[in-house]
Amino acid sequence: MIQHFSFKPLFENTQLPGWSISFFYQRERYQAEYLKDGTIEWIGAIPSDEEVVKKMIHELMLFHVYD
């Protein structure tokens, strides 16, 4: 489960999509950029079960950003 999920816009002009995200997963902190096409670019470490984590991130972004 992802914990302490946070996001902020990559650009000052909030009309331009793109977000910097960070969260904890299995006691490890991860950072990434969530781009306008749904691509996730990891900054640093990549979770071992990346596809599962990506699905959780997409769901959180849909709930917080696109709702």
Coordinates of N, CA, C and O in Angstrom, one line a residue:
M1 N 0.8 -1.2 0.0 CA 0.0 0.0 0.0 C 0.9 1.2 0.0 O 1.9 1.3 0.7
I2 N 0.5 2.2 -0.8 CA 1.2 3.5 -0.8 C 0.8 4.3 0.3 O -0.4 4.4 0.7
Q3 N 1.8 5.0 1.0 CA 1.5 5.8 2.1 C 2.1 7.2 1.9 O 3.1 7.3 1.2
H4 N 1.5 8.2 2.5 CA 2.0 9.6 2.5 C 2.2 10.1 1.0 O 3.2 10.7 0.7
F5 N 1.2 9.8 0.2 CA 1.3 10.2 -1.2 C 1.1 11.7 -1.3 O 0.2 12.3 -0.7
S6 N 2.0 12.4 -2.0 CA 1.9 13.8 -2.2 C 2.3 14.1 -3.7 O 3.1 13.4 -4.3
F7 N 1.7 15.2 -4.2 CA 2.0 15.6 -5.5 C 2.0 17.2 -5.6 O 1.3 17.8 -4.8
K8 N 2.7 17.7 -6.6 CA 2.7 19.1 -6.8 C 2.9 19.3 -8.3 O 3.6 18.5 -8.9
P9 N 2.4 20.4 -8.9 CA 2.6 20.7 -10.3 C 4.1 20.9 -10.6 O 4.8 21.4 -9.8
L10 N 4.5 20.4 -11.8 CA 5.8 20.6 -12.3 C 6.1 22.0 -12.8 O 7.2 22.5 -12.8
F11 N 5.0 22.7 -13.2 CA 5.1 24.0 -13.8 C 4.3 25.0 -13.0 O 3.2 24.7 -12.5
E12 N 4.7 26.3 -13.0 CA 4.0 27.3 -12.3 C 2.6 27.6 -13.0 O 1.6 27.8 -12.3
N13 N 2.6 27.5 -14.3 CA 1.3 27.6 -15.0 C 0.6 26.3 -14.8 O 0.9 25.3 -15.5
T14 N -0.4 26.3 -14.0 CA -1.1 25.0 -13.6 C -1.9 24.5 -14.8 O -2.5 23.4 -14.7
Q15 N -2.0 25.2 -15.9 CA -2.7 24.7 -17.1 C -1.9 23.6 -17.8 O -2.4 22.8 -18.5
L16 N -0.5 23.7 -17.5 CA 0.4 22.7 -18.1 C 0.4 21.4 -17.3 O 0.7 21.5 -16.1
P17 N 0.0 20.3 -17.8 CA 0.0 19.1 -16.9 C 1.4 18.5 -16.7 O 2.3 18.6 -17.5
G18 N 1.5 17.9 -15.6 CA 2.7 17.3 -15.1 C 2.9 17.5 -13.6 O 2.6 18.6 -13.2
W19 N 3.2 16.4 -12.9 CA 3.3 16.5 -11.5 C 4.5 15.8 -10.9 O 5.0 14.8 -11.4
S20 N 5.1 16.4 -9.9 CA 6.1 15.7 -9.1 C 5.4 15.0 -8.0 O 4.6 15.5 -7.3
I21 N 5.7 13.7 -7.9 CA 5.0 12.9 -6.8 C 6.1 12.2 -5.9 O 7.2 12.0 -6.3
S22 N 5.7 12.0 -4.7 CA 6.5 11.2 -3.8 C 5.6 10.4 -2.8 O 4.5 10.8 -2.6
F23 N 6.1 9.3 -2.3 CA 5.3 8.5 -1.5 C 6.2 7.4 -0.8 O 7.4 7.3 -1.2
F24 N 5.7 6.7 0.1 CA 6.4 5.6 0.8 C 5.7 4.3 0.4 O 4.4 4.3 0.3
Y25 N 6.5 3.3 0.1 CA 5.9 2.0 -0.3 C 6.9 1.0 0.3 O 8.1 1.0 0.0
Q26 N 6.3 0.1 1.1 CA 7.1 -1.0 1.8 C 8.4 -0.4 2.5 O 9.5 -0.8 2.3
R27 N 8.1 0.7 3.2 CA 9.1 1.4 4.1 C 10.2 2.1 3.3 O 11.3 2.4 3.8
E28 N 10.0 2.3 2.0 CA 11.0 3.0 1.2 C 10.3 4.2 0.6 O 9.2 4.2 0.2
R29 N 11.1 5.3 0.5 CA 10.6 6.5 -0.1 C 10.9 6.5 -1.6 O 12.0 6.2 -2.0
Y30 N 9.9 6.9 -2.4 CA 10.1 6.9 -3.9 C 9.7 8.3 -4.4 O 8.8 8.9 -3.8
Q31 N 10.3 8.7 -5.5 CA 10.0 10.0 -6.1 C 9.9 9.7 -7.6 O 10.6 8.9 -8.2
A32 N 9.0 10.5 -8.3 CA 8.8 10.3 -9.7 C 8.2 11.6 -10.3 O 7.7 12.4 -9.5
E33 N 8.1 11.6 -11.6 CA 7.4 12.6 -12.3 C 6.3 11.9 -13.0 O 6.5 10.9 -13.7
Y34 N 5.1 12.4 -12.8 CA 3.9 11.9 -13.5 C 3.6 12.9 -14.7 O 3.2 14.0 -14.4
L35 N 3.8 12.4 -15.9 CA 3.6 13.3 -17.0 C 2.2 13.3 -17.6 O 1.4 12.4 -17.2
K36 N 1.9 14.2 -18.5 CA 0.5 14.4 -18.9 C -0.1 13.2 -19.6 O -1.3 13.0 -19.6
D37 N 0.7 12.3 -20.2 CA 0.2 11.2 -20.9 C 0.1 9.9 -20.0 O -0.1 8.8 -20.4
G38 N 0.4 10.1 -18.7 CA 0.3 9.0 -17.7 C 1.6 8.3 -17.5 O 1.7 7.4 -16.7
T39 N 2.6 8.7 -18.2 CA 4.0 8.1 -18.1 C 4.5 8.5 -16.7 O 4.4 9.6 -16.3
I40 N 5.2 7.5 -16.1 CA 5.8 7.8 -14.8 C 7.3 7.6 -15.0 O 7.8 6.6 -15.4
E41 N 8.0 8.7 -14.7 CA 9.5 8.7 -14.8 C 10.1 8.7 -13.4 O 9.9 9.7 -12.7
W42 N 10.7 7.6 -13.0 CA 11.2 7.5 -11.7 C 12.5 8.3 -11.5 O 13.3 8.5 -12.4
I43 N 12.6 8.9 -10.3 CA 13.8 9.7 -9.9 C 14.4 8.8 -8.8 O 13.9 8.7 -7.7
G44 N 15.5 8.2 -9.1 CA 16.1 7.3 -8.2 C 15.6 5.9 -8.3 O 15.4 5.3 -9.4
A45 N 15.4 5.3 -7.1 CA 15.0 3.8 -7.0 C 13.7 3.6 -7.7 O 12.8 4.4 -7.7
I46 N 13.6 2.4 -8.2 CA 12.3 1.9 -8.8 C 11.8 0.7 -8.0 O 12.5 -0.2 -7.6
P47 N 10.5 0.8 -7.6 CA 9.9 -0.3 -6.8 C 10.1 -1.7 -7.5 O 10.0 -1.8 -8.7
S48 N 10.3 -2.7 -6.7 CA 10.5 -4.1 -7.3 C 9.3 -4.6 -8.0 O 9.4 -5.2 -9.0
D49 N 8.1 -4.2 -7.5 CA 6.9 -4.6 -8.2 C 6.3 -3.3 -8.9 O 5.2 -2.9 -8.6
E50 N 7.0 -2.8 -9.8 CA 6.7 -1.5 -10.5 C 5.3 -1.4 -11.1 O 4.6 -0.4 -10.9
E51 N 4.9 -2.5 -11.7 CA 3.6 -2.4 -12.4 C 2.4 -2.3 -11.4 O 1.5 -1.6 -11.6
V52 N 2.5 -2.9 -10.2 CA 1.5 -2.8 -9.2 C 1.5 -1.4 -8.6 O 0.4 -0.8 -8.5
V53 N 2.7 -0.8 -8.4 CA 2.8 0.5 -7.9 C 2.3 1.5 -8.9 O 1.5 2.5 -8.5
K54 N 2.6 1.3 -10.2 CA 2.1 2.3 -11.2 C 0.5 2.3 -11.2 O -0.1 3.3 -11.3
K55 N -0.1 1.1 -11.1 CA -1.5 1.0 -11.1 C -2.1 1.8 -9.9 O -3.1 2.6 -10.0
M56 N -1.5 1.7 -8.7 CA -1.9 2.5 -7.5 C -1.8 4.0 -7.7 O -2.6 4.8 -7.4
I57 N -0.7 4.4 -8.4 CA -0.4 5.8 -8.6 C -1.4 6.3 -9.6 O -2.0 7.4 -9.3
H58 N -1.7 5.6 -10.6 CA -2.8 6.1 -11.6 C -4.1 6.3 -10.9 O -4.8 7.2 -11.1
E59 N -4.5 5.3 -10.0 CA -5.8 5.5 -9.3 C -5.7 6.7 -8.4 O -6.7 7.4 -8.3
L60 N -4.6 6.9 -7.7 CA -4.5 8.1 -6.8 C -4.6 9.4 -7.6 O -5.2 10.4 -7.2
M61 N -3.9 9.4 -8.7 CA -3.9 10.6 -9.6 C -5.3 10.9 -10.1 O -5.8 12.1 -10.2
L62 N -6.0 9.9 -10.5 CA -7.4 10.0 -11.0 C -8.3 10.6 -9.9 O -9.1 11.5 -10.2
F63 N -8.1 10.1 -8.7 CA -8.9 10.6 -7.6 C -8.6 12.0 -7.2 O -9.5 12.9 -7.0
H64 N -7.3 12.4 -7.1 CA -6.9 13.7 -6.6 C -6.8 14.8 -7.6 O -7.1 15.9 -7.3
V65 N -6.4 14.4 -8.8 CA -6.1 15.5 -9.8 C -7.3 15.6 -10.8 O -7.7 16.7 -11.1
Y66 N -7.7 14.5 -11.3 CA -8.7 14.6 -12.4 C -10.1 14.6 -11.9 O -11.1 14.7 -12.7
D67 N -10.4 14.4 -10.6 CA -11.8 14.4 -10.1 C -12.4 15.7 -10.1 O -11.9 16.7 -9.8

